[in-house]
């Protein structure tokens, strides 16, 4: 338990963190990697370069300060982050290292404003927060290893099949090299892929949603090739997977993880909305519903650049033909001439509320969505305008969480 003095001191830093939070976390990562370069084998370098990881950590620190007297309110965020930590292999011994450089960064950025009283309060608070993460993650590690077909750390899987799904997305069907059972998962969860890429100094780990229903003898991930765009370099891992990893090759996987999952207890209609490669967890949910709850109404809506980039469309169309309770609609930002022949898509441009309302039978449903951040902001805004209750809106970020407001 934190003392009232510590709580008040932490709360007094909230306005400062709102202004200087990203500067503090940027300084933190610079110090951390300078003194512990081995941790570059865990963190996503691309997110670091784009500033996404720094912003996400700043938001987490800010939230912790705001809710320091009622940390139970941010437990869902703790669990979400803990799932990512477990899938990456973050260990209890990493937390004292992080705490050391976080406090050093606060001191460096705030200067004389970071008094001994403030630093001591944050040291005490960090100990409590780190303890919560360590406890939650310890349970997750045990569950991942001890479940049927489970394992610790990373396990070797063979690429049984590699199938091009669109001009930018390829699916990898992965089976365990040891021939043993694999852990089940909840639709919406992801695995981490760990790669040693020739010519790279550090190991790279990326998380990919499982794009098939659970209960199979394989895992399927469907990976978008991230090409260089403007000031964003090409994705090293996605390029390597697409161009260098062949059928018969080996990938190292963590056990499935993630908090963004289909609520199977809610028997109301389901609405699945995706943009781009954000369709991967939605496809897992869709296939699961088709296999296990064929009497449940499902509306599947997907946005893509055009038909060339639209992955797994035939798979979805087959489900709609087999089950009249499943409907699917496409929105293409820039449809090609071939797309415009017949009824290849249902809307040109971007998803908006009137079109969603024309495709969704009722807002009394469970809504799930995933995709690029601008897409997610637009969908979230539309659902709020429609007055869909917040408790019925569920979403997933690829990479560090960001704000959907604004």
CSV table of C-alpha atoms in Angstrom, one decimal:
chain,number,residue,atom,x,y,z
A,1,UNK,CA,0.0,0.0,0.0
A,2,UNK,CA,1.2,3.5,-0.9
A,3,UNK,CA,1.2,6.1,1.8
A,4,UNK,CA,-1.1,9.1,1.4
A,5,UNK,CA,1.9,11.4,1.1
A,6,UNK,CA,3.3,9.3,-1.8
A,7,UNK,CA,-0.1,9.3,-3.5
A,8,UNK,CA,-0.4,13.0,-3.2
A,9,UNK,CA,3.1,13.6,-4.5
A,10,UNK,CA,2.5,11.3,-7.5
A,11,UNK,CA,-0.8,13.0,-8.3
A,12,UNK,CA,0.9,16.4,-8.2
A,13,UNK,CA,3.1,15.3,-11.1
A,14,UNK,CA,0.2,14.5,-13.4
A,15,UNK,CA,0.2,18.0,-15.1
A,16,UNK,CA,4.0,17.7,-15.6
A,17,UNK,CA,3.7,14.2,-17.2
A,18,UNK,CA,1.0,15.5,-19.5
A,19,UNK,CA,3.4,18.0,-20.9
A,20,UNK,CA,6.8,16.2,-20.7
A,21,UNK,CA,5.7,12.5,-20.7
A,22,UNK,CA,7.0,11.7,-24.2
A,23,UNK,CA,10.3,13.6,-23.6
A,24,UNK,CA,10.8,11.5,-20.5
A,25,UNK,CA,10.1,8.2,-22.2
A,26,UNK,CA,12.2,9.1,-25.2
A,27,UNK,CA,15.1,9.9,-22.8
A,28,UNK,CA,14.3,6.6,-20.9
A,29,UNK,CA,14.7,4.4,-24.0
A,30,UNK,CA,17.9,6.1,-25.0
A,31,UNK,CA,19.4,5.5,-21.6
A,32,UNK,CA,18.0,1.9,-21.4
A,33,UNK,CA,19.4,0.8,-24.8
A,34,UNK,CA,22.8,2.6,-24.3
A,35,UNK,CA,23.4,0.7,-21.0
A,36,UNK,CA,21.6,-2.5,-21.9
A,37,UNK,CA,21.8,-3.1,-25.7
A,38,UNK,CA,20.8,-6.7,-25.2
A,39,UNK,CA,17.3,-5.5,-24.7
A,40,UNK,CA,17.2,-4.4,-28.3
A,41,UNK,CA,16.6,-8.1,-29.0
A,42,UNK,CA,13.1,-7.7,-27.4
A,43,UNK,CA,11.8,-4.3,-28.4
A,44,UNK,CA,10.3,-3.5,-31.8
A,45,UNK,CA,12.8,-1.2,-33.5
A,46,UNK,CA,10.3,0.2,-35.9
A,47,UNK,CA,8.0,1.4,-33.2
A,48,UNK,CA,11.0,3.0,-31.5
A,49,UNK,CA,12.0,4.9,-34.7
A,50,UNK,CA,8.4,6.0,-35.3
A,51,UNK,CA,8.0,7.2,-31.7
A,52,UNK,CA,5.0,4.9,-31.1
A,53,UNK,CA,6.6,3.0,-28.2
A,54,UNK,CA,7.6,6.2,-26.5
A,55,UNK,CA,4.1,7.7,-26.8
A,56,UNK,CA,2.5,4.5,-25.6
A,57,UNK,CA,4.8,4.3,-22.5
A,58,UNK,CA,4.1,8.0,-21.8
A,59,UNK,CA,0.4,7.3,-21.8
A,60,UNK,CA,0.8,4.4,-19.5
A,61,UNK,CA,2.9,6.4,-17.0
A,62,UNK,CA,0.4,9.2,-17.2
A,63,UNK,CA,-2.5,6.8,-16.5
A,64,UNK,CA,-0.6,5.3,-13.6
A,65,UNK,CA,-0.1,8.7,-12.0
A,66,UNK,CA,-3.8,9.6,-12.5
A,67,UNK,CA,-5.1,6.4,-11.0
A,68,UNK,CA,-2.3,5.8,-8.4
A,69,UNK,CA,-4.9,5.7,-5.6
A,70,UNK,CA,-7.1,3.3,-7.5
A,71,UNK,CA,-4.9,1.1,-9.7
A,72,UNK,CA,-7.6,-1.5,-10.0
A,73,UNK,CA,-9.2,0.8,-12.6
A,74,UNK,CA,-6.3,0.4,-15.0
A,75,UNK,CA,-6.1,-3.4,-14.5
A,76,UNK,CA,-7.5,-4.1,-18.0
A,77,UNK,CA,-4.6,-2.0,-19.4
A,78,UNK,CA,-2.1,-3.9,-17.2
A,79,UNK,CA,-3.4,-7.2,-18.5
A,80,UNK,CA,-3.2,-6.1,-22.1
A,81,UNK,CA,0.4,-5.0,-21.7
A,82,UNK,CA,1.2,-8.1,-19.6
A,83,UNK,CA,0.0,-10.3,-22.5
A,84,UNK,CA,2.4,-8.5,-24.8
A,85,UNK,CA,5.2,-8.8,-22.3
A,86,UNK,CA,4.6,-12.5,-21.8
A,87,UNK,CA,4.6,-13.1,-25.6
A,88,UNK,CA,7.9,-11.2,-25.9
A,89,UNK,CA,9.7,-12.9,-23.0
A,90,UNK,CA,9.9,-9.9,-20.6
A,91,UNK,CA,11.1,-11.3,-17.2
A,92,UNK,CA,10.8,-10.1,-13.6
A,93,UNK,CA,14.6,-9.2,-13.6
A,94,UNK,CA,13.9,-6.6,-16.3
A,95,UNK,CA,11.8,-4.5,-14.1
A,96,UNK,CA,14.5,-3.1,-11.8
A,97,UNK,CA,16.5,-2.1,-14.9
A,98,UNK,CA,13.5,-0.3,-16.3
A,99,UNK,CA,12.8,1.4,-13.0
A,100,UNK,CA,16.4,2.7,-12.7
A,101,UNK,CA,16.4,4.4,-16.1
A,102,UNK,CA,12.8,5.7,-15.9
A,103,UNK,CA,13.7,7.5,-12.7
A,104,UNK,CA,16.9,8.7,-14.3
A,105,UNK,CA,15.0,10.0,-17.3
A,106,UNK,CA,12.5,11.9,-15.0
A,107,UNK,CA,15.4,13.5,-13.3
A,108,UNK,CA,17.2,14.3,-16.6
A,109,UNK,CA,14.1,15.9,-18.3
A,110,UNK,CA,12.6,17.7,-15.3
A,111,UNK,CA,15.9,18.9,-13.8
A,112,UNK,CA,15.5,20.7,-10.5
A,113,UNK,CA,11.7,20.2,-10.6
A,114,UNK,CA,12.3,16.5,-9.9
A,115,UNK,CA,12.9,16.9,-6.2
A,116,UNK,CA,14.1,14.1,-4.0
A,117,UNK,CA,10.6,13.9,-2.6
A,118,UNK,CA,9.2,13.3,-6.2
A,119,UNK,CA,11.8,10.8,-7.1
A,120,UNK,CA,11.3,8.8,-3.9
A,121,UNK,CA,7.6,8.8,-4.4
A,122,UNK,CA,8.0,7.6,-8.0
A,123,UNK,CA,10.4,4.9,-6.9
A,124,UNK,CA,7.9,3.6,-4.3
A,125,UNK,CA,5.0,3.8,-6.8
A,126,UNK,CA,7.1,2.1,-9.5
A,127,UNK,CA,7.8,-0.8,-7.1
A,128,UNK,CA,4.1,-1.3,-6.5
A,129,UNK,CA,3.2,-1.1,-10.2
A,130,UNK,CA,6.1,-3.4,-11.3
A,131,UNK,CA,5.0,-5.9,-8.6
A,132,UNK,CA,1.5,-5.9,-10.2
A,133,UNK,CA,2.9,-6.6,-13.6
A,134,UNK,CA,5.3,-9.3,-12.4
A,135,UNK,CA,2.5,-11.1,-10.6
A,136,UNK,CA,0.1,-11.0,-13.5
A,137,UNK,CA,2.8,-12.1,-16.0
A,138,UNK,CA,4.0,-14.9,-13.7
A,139,UNK,CA,0.5,-16.4,-13.9
A,140,UNK,CA,0.4,-15.9,-17.6
A,141,UNK,CA,3.8,-17.7,-18.1
A,142,UNK,CA,2.6,-20.6,-16.0
A,143,UNK,CA,-0.7,-20.8,-17.9
A,144,UNK,CA,1.0,-20.7,-21.3
A,145,UNK,CA,3.4,-23.5,-20.3
A,146,UNK,CA,1.1,-25.8,-18.4
A,147,UNK,CA,-2.0,-25.8,-20.7
A,148,UNK,CA,-2.5,-28.7,-23.0
A,149,UNK,CA,-0.1,-28.3,-25.9
A,150,UNK,CA,1.5,-25.3,-24.2
A,151,UNK,CA,5.2,-24.3,-23.9
A,152,UNK,CA,7.5,-21.8,-22.4
A,153,UNK,CA,9.7,-19.3,-24.3
A,154,UNK,CA,9.7,-19.9,-28.1
A,155,UNK,CA,9.0,-23.1,-30.0
A,156,UNK,CA,10.1,-24.2,-33.5
A,157,UNK,CA,7.3,-24.4,-36.1
A,158,UNK,CA,7.7,-25.5,-39.7
A,159,UNK,CA,6.0,-23.5,-42.6
A,160,UNK,CA,3.8,-26.2,-44.0
A,161,UNK,CA,2.1,-23.9,-46.5
A,162,UNK,CA,2.7,-20.4,-47.7
A,163,UNK,CA,-0.2,-18.9,-49.7
A,164,UNK,CA,-0.4,-15.4,-51.3
A,165,UNK,CA,-3.8,-14.0,-50.3
A,166,UNK,CA,-3.5,-10.6,-52.1
A,167,UNK,CA,-0.8,-8.4,-53.6
A,168,UNK,CA,0.4,-7.5,-50.1
A,169,UNK,CA,-0.8,-10.2,-47.7
A,170,UNK,CA,0.5,-13.8,-47.5
A,171,UNK,CA,-0.6,-16.6,-45.1
A,172,UNK,CA,1.7,-18.9,-43.4
A,173,UNK,CA,0.4,-22.3,-42.1
A,174,UNK,CA,2.6,-23.3,-39.2
A,175,UNK,CA,2.9,-26.8,-37.6
A,176,UNK,CA,5.2,-27.7,-34.7
A,177,UNK,CA,8.5,-29.3,-35.6
A,178,UNK,CA,8.3,-31.7,-32.7
A,179,UNK,CA,5.0,-33.1,-33.9
A,180,UNK,CA,3.3,-32.6,-30.6
A,181,UNK,CA,0.0,-30.9,-29.8
A,182,UNK,CA,-0.3,-27.1,-29.9
A,183,UNK,CA,-2.1,-24.9,-27.5
A,184,UNK,CA,-5.6,-23.7,-28.3
A,185,UNK,CA,-6.4,-20.0,-28.3
A,186,UNK,CA,-9.2,-17.6,-28.2
A,187,UNK,CA,-10.3,-16.0,-31.5
A,188,UNK,CA,-8.6,-12.6,-31.7
A,189,UNK,CA,-5.4,-13.6,-30.0
A,190,UNK,CA,-1.9,-13.4,-31.5
A,191,UNK,CA,1.5,-15.1,-31.4
A,192,UNK,CA,5.0,-13.6,-31.5
A,193,UNK,CA,7.4,-14.6,-34.2
A,194,UNK,CA,11.1,-14.4,-33.3
A,195,UNK,CA,13.6,-14.0,-36.2
A,196,UNK,CA,17.4,-13.8,-36.6
A,197,UNK,CA,17.7,-12.0,-39.9
A,198,UNK,CA,21.0,-12.3,-41.7
A,199,UNK,CA,23.0,-9.0,-41.5
A,200,UNK,CA,21.0,-7.7,-38.5
A,201,UNK,CA,22.7,-7.2,-35.2
A,202,UNK,CA,19.7,-7.9,-33.1
A,203,UNK,CA,16.9,-10.5,-33.0
A,204,UNK,CA,13.5,-9.2,-34.2
A,205,UNK,CA,10.2,-10.1,-32.6
A,206,UNK,CA,6.8,-9.3,-34.2
A,207,UNK,CA,3.3,-10.1,-33.1
A,208,UNK,CA,0.8,-11.4,-35.6
A,209,UNK,CA,-2.9,-12.2,-35.0
A,210,UNK,CA,-4.0,-15.8,-35.7
A,211,UNK,CA,-6.2,-15.7,-38.7
A,212,UNK,CA,-7.9,-19.1,-38.4
A,213,UNK,CA,-10.3,-20.6,-35.9
A,214,UNK,CA,-8.8,-22.5,-33.0
A,215,UNK,CA,-8.9,-26.3,-32.8
A,216,UNK,CA,-6.7,-27.0,-35.9
A,217,UNK,CA,-3.4,-28.9,-36.0
A,218,UNK,CA,-1.7,-25.7,-37.3
A,219,UNK,CA,-1.6,-22.0,-36.6
A,220,UNK,CA,-2.2,-19.5,-39.5
A,221,UNK,CA,-0.9,-16.0,-39.6
A,222,UNK,CA,-1.6,-13.7,-42.5
A,223,UNK,CA,1.2,-11.1,-42.9
A,224,UNK,CA,1.1,-7.8,-44.8
A,225,UNK,CA,4.3,-6.9,-46.6
A,226,UNK,CA,5.2,-3.4,-45.3
A,227,UNK,CA,6.8,-1.5,-48.2
A,228,UNK,CA,8.6,1.8,-47.9
A,229,UNK,CA,6.2,4.7,-48.0
A,230,UNK,CA,7.3,8.4,-47.9
A,231,UNK,CA,9.4,8.7,-44.7
A,232,UNK,CA,8.5,5.2,-43.4
A,233,UNK,CA,11.1,2.5,-44.3
A,234,UNK,CA,10.1,-1.0,-45.5
A,235,UNK,CA,9.3,-3.4,-42.7
A,236,UNK,CA,12.4,-5.7,-42.2
A,237,UNK,CA,10.4,-8.6,-40.7
A,238,UNK,CA,7.5,-8.6,-43.0
A,239,UNK,CA,9.8,-8.3,-46.0
A,240,UNK,CA,11.9,-11.1,-44.8
A,241,UNK,CA,8.8,-13.3,-44.2
A,242,UNK,CA,7.5,-12.6,-47.7
A,243,UNK,CA,10.7,-12.9,-49.6
A,244,UNK,CA,13.0,-15.2,-47.7
A,245,UNK,CA,10.9,-17.6,-45.6
A,246,UNK,CA,9.9,-20.6,-47.8
A,247,UNK,CA,7.7,-23.7,-47.3
A,248,UNK,CA,9.7,-26.0,-45.1
A,249,UNK,CA,11.4,-23.2,-43.3
A,250,UNK,CA,11.4,-22.8,-39.5
A,251,UNK,CA,9.9,-20.0,-37.4
A,252,UNK,CA,10.1,-19.6,-33.6
A,253,UNK,CA,6.7,-18.8,-32.0
A,254,UNK,CA,5.5,-17.9,-28.5
A,255,UNK,CA,2.3,-19.4,-27.2
A,256,UNK,CA,-0.9,-17.5,-28.1
A,257,UNK,CA,-1.6,-14.3,-26.1
A,258,UNK,CA,-3.9,-11.3,-26.1
A,259,UNK,CA,-6.9,-9.7,-24.4
A,260,UNK,CA,-8.8,-8.8,-27.5
A,261,UNK,CA,-11.0,-11.9,-27.8
A,262,UNK,CA,-14.5,-12.9,-28.9
A,263,UNK,CA,-16.9,-12.9,-26.0
A,264,UNK,CA,-18.6,-16.3,-26.4
A,265,UNK,CA,-21.0,-15.7,-23.6
A,266,UNK,CA,-22.7,-12.8,-25.4
A,267,UNK,CA,-25.2,-14.5,-27.7
A,268,UNK,CA,-26.4,-11.3,-29.4
A,269,UNK,CA,-25.5,-10.5,-33.1
A,270,UNK,CA,-21.9,-9.8,-33.8
A,271,UNK,CA,-20.5,-7.1,-36.1
A,272,UNK,CA,-16.9,-7.5,-37.3
A,273,UNK,CA,-15.3,-4.4,-39.0
A,274,UNK,CA,-11.8,-4.4,-40.4
A,275,UNK,CA,-9.5,-2.4,-42.4
A,276,UNK,CA,-6.5,-3.7,-44.4
A,277,UNK,CA,-4.6,-6.5,-42.6
A,278,UNK,CA,-6.7,-5.7,-39.5
A,279,UNK,CA,-9.0,-8.4,-40.9
A,280,UNK,CA,-6.8,-11.2,-39.4
A,281,UNK,CA,-8.4,-11.3,-35.9
A,282,UNK,CA,-11.8,-10.7,-37.5
A,283,UNK,CA,-11.4,-13.7,-39.8
A,284,UNK,CA,-10.5,-15.9,-36.7
A,285,UNK,CA,-13.7,-14.7,-35.0
A,286,UNK,CA,-15.8,-15.2,-38.1
A,287,UNK,CA,-14.5,-18.7,-38.7
A,288,UNK,CA,-15.0,-19.6,-35.1
A,289,UNK,CA,-18.6,-18.3,-35.1
A,290,UNK,CA,-19.4,-20.2,-38.3
A,291,UNK,CA,-18.1,-23.4,-36.9
A,292,UNK,CA,-19.4,-23.2,-33.3
A,293,UNK,CA,-22.4,-20.9,-33.4
A,294,UNK,CA,-24.0,-21.1,-36.8
A,295,UNK,CA,-27.3,-19.8,-35.4
A,296,UNK,CA,-25.7,-16.4,-34.4
A,297,UNK,CA,-26.1,-13.5,-36.8
A,298,UNK,CA,-22.8,-12.1,-38.0
A,299,UNK,CA,-22.2,-9.0,-40.1
A,300,UNK,CA,-18.7,-8.8,-41.6
A,301,UNK,CA,-17.5,-5.5,-43.1
A,302,UNK,CA,-14.1,-5.0,-44.6
A,303,UNK,CA,-12.3,-2.0,-46.0
A,304,UNK,CA,-9.4,-2.3,-48.4
A,305,UNK,CA,-7.5,-0.2,-51.0
A,306,UNK,CA,-9.1,-2.3,-53.8
A,307,UNK,CA,-9.7,-5.9,-54.8
A,308,UNK,CA,-6.0,-6.5,-55.4
A,309,UNK,CA,-5.1,-5.9,-51.7
A,310,UNK,CA,-8.3,-7.6,-50.4
A,311,UNK,CA,-7.1,-10.8,-48.7
A,312,UNK,CA,-9.2,-13.9,-47.8
A,313,UNK,CA,-12.2,-12.6,-49.6
A,314,UNK,CA,-13.1,-16.0,-51.2
A,315,UNK,CA,-13.0,-17.6,-47.7
A,316,UNK,CA,-15.5,-15.1,-46.4
A,317,UNK,CA,-17.8,-15.4,-49.4
A,318,UNK,CA,-17.9,-19.1,-49.0
A,319,UNK,CA,-19.1,-18.7,-45.5
A,320,UNK,CA,-21.8,-16.3,-46.6
A,321,UNK,CA,-23.0,-18.9,-49.1
A,322,UNK,CA,-23.1,-21.7,-46.6
A,323,UNK,CA,-24.8,-19.7,-43.8
A,324,UNK,CA,-27.6,-17.2,-44.5
A,325,UNK,CA,-27.0,-15.6,-41.1
A,326,UNK,CA,-23.6,-14.4,-42.2
A,327,UNK,CA,-23.5,-11.3,-44.4
A,328,UNK,CA,-20.4,-9.6,-45.8
A,329,UNK,CA,-19.8,-6.2,-47.4
A,330,UNK,CA,-16.7,-4.5,-48.8
A,331,UNK,CA,-15.6,-0.9,-49.0
A,332,UNK,CA,-12.8,0.0,-51.5
A,333,UNK,CA,-11.0,3.3,-51.2
A,334,UNK,CA,-9.9,3.3,-54.8
A,335,UNK,CA,-11.6,0.5,-56.7
A,336,UNK,CA,-10.0,-0.7,-59.9
A,337,UNK,CA,-11.8,-1.0,-63.2
A,338,UNK,CA,-12.0,-4.8,-62.7
A,339,UNK,CA,-13.5,-4.2,-59.2
A,340,UNK,CA,-16.3,-2.2,-60.8
A,341,UNK,CA,-17.4,-5.1,-63.0
A,342,UNK,CA,-20.5,-6.7,-61.5
A,343,UNK,CA,-20.9,-6.5,-57.7
A,344,UNK,CA,-17.2,-6.9,-56.7
A,345,UNK,CA,-17.6,-4.3,-53.9
A,346,UNK,CA,-20.4,-2.5,-52.2
A,347,UNK,CA,-19.0,1.0,-51.6
A,348,UNK,CA,-16.3,3.2,-53.0
A,349,UNK,CA,-14.4,5.6,-50.7
A,350,UNK,CA,-14.4,5.3,-47.0
A,351,UNK,CA,-16.7,3.7,-44.4
A,352,UNK,CA,-19.1,6.2,-42.8
A,353,UNK,CA,-22.1,5.9,-40.4
A,354,UNK,CA,-25.0,6.0,-43.0
A,355,UNK,CA,-23.4,3.1,-44.9
A,356,UNK,CA,-22.7,1.1,-41.7
A,357,UNK,CA,-26.3,1.6,-40.7
A,358,UNK,CA,-27.5,0.3,-44.1
A,359,UNK,CA,-25.5,-2.9,-43.6
A,360,UNK,CA,-25.9,-3.6,-39.9
A,361,UNK,CA,-29.4,-4.8,-38.9
A,362,UNK,CA,-29.3,-3.4,-35.4
A,363,UNK,CA,-26.9,-1.6,-33.1
A,364,UNK,CA,-28.0,-4.0,-30.3
A,365,UNK,CA,-24.9,-6.1,-31.1
A,366,UNK,CA,-21.3,-6.7,-30.0
A,367,UNK,CA,-19.0,-4.7,-32.2
A,368,UNK,CA,-15.3,-5.6,-32.9
A,369,UNK,CA,-13.0,-3.7,-35.1
A,370,UNK,CA,-9.3,-3.6,-36.1
A,371,UNK,CA,-7.2,-1.8,-38.7
A,372,UNK,CA,-4.9,1.2,-39.3
A,373,UNK,CA,-5.3,4.0,-36.7
A,374,UNK,CA,-7.1,6.5,-39.0
A,375,UNK,CA,-9.6,3.8,-39.9
A,376,UNK,CA,-10.1,2.8,-36.2
A,377,UNK,CA,-10.7,6.5,-35.3
A,378,UNK,CA,-13.3,6.8,-38.0
A,379,UNK,CA,-15.1,3.6,-37.0
A,380,UNK,CA,-15.0,4.5,-33.3
A,381,UNK,CA,-16.4,7.9,-34.1
A,382,UNK,CA,-19.2,6.5,-36.2
A,383,UNK,CA,-20.2,4.0,-33.5
A,384,UNK,CA,-20.3,6.7,-30.9
A,385,UNK,CA,-22.3,9.0,-33.1
A,386,UNK,CA,-24.7,6.0,-33.5
A,387,UNK,CA,-24.8,5.9,-29.7
A,388,UNK,CA,-23.6,2.3,-29.5
A,389,UNK,CA,-22.7,1.7,-25.8
A,390,UNK,CA,-19.0,1.8,-24.9
A,391,UNK,CA,-19.4,-1.7,-23.4
A,392,UNK,CA,-20.4,-3.1,-26.8
A,393,UNK,CA,-17.3,-1.6,-28.6
A,394,UNK,CA,-14.2,-3.7,-28.7
A,395,UNK,CA,-11.0,-3.0,-30.7
A,396,UNK,CA,-7.4,-4.1,-31.1
A,397,UNK,CA,-4.3,-2.1,-31.9
A,398,UNK,CA,-1.4,-3.6,-33.9
A,399,UNK,CA,1.6,-2.4,-32.0
A,400,UNK,CA,1.5,0.0,-29.1
A,401,UNK,CA,-1.9,1.3,-28.1
A,402,UNK,CA,-2.9,4.8,-29.2
A,403,UNK,CA,-5.7,7.2,-28.6
A,404,UNK,CA,-8.8,6.8,-30.7
A,405,UNK,CA,-10.2,10.2,-29.7
A,406,UNK,CA,-9.3,13.3,-31.8
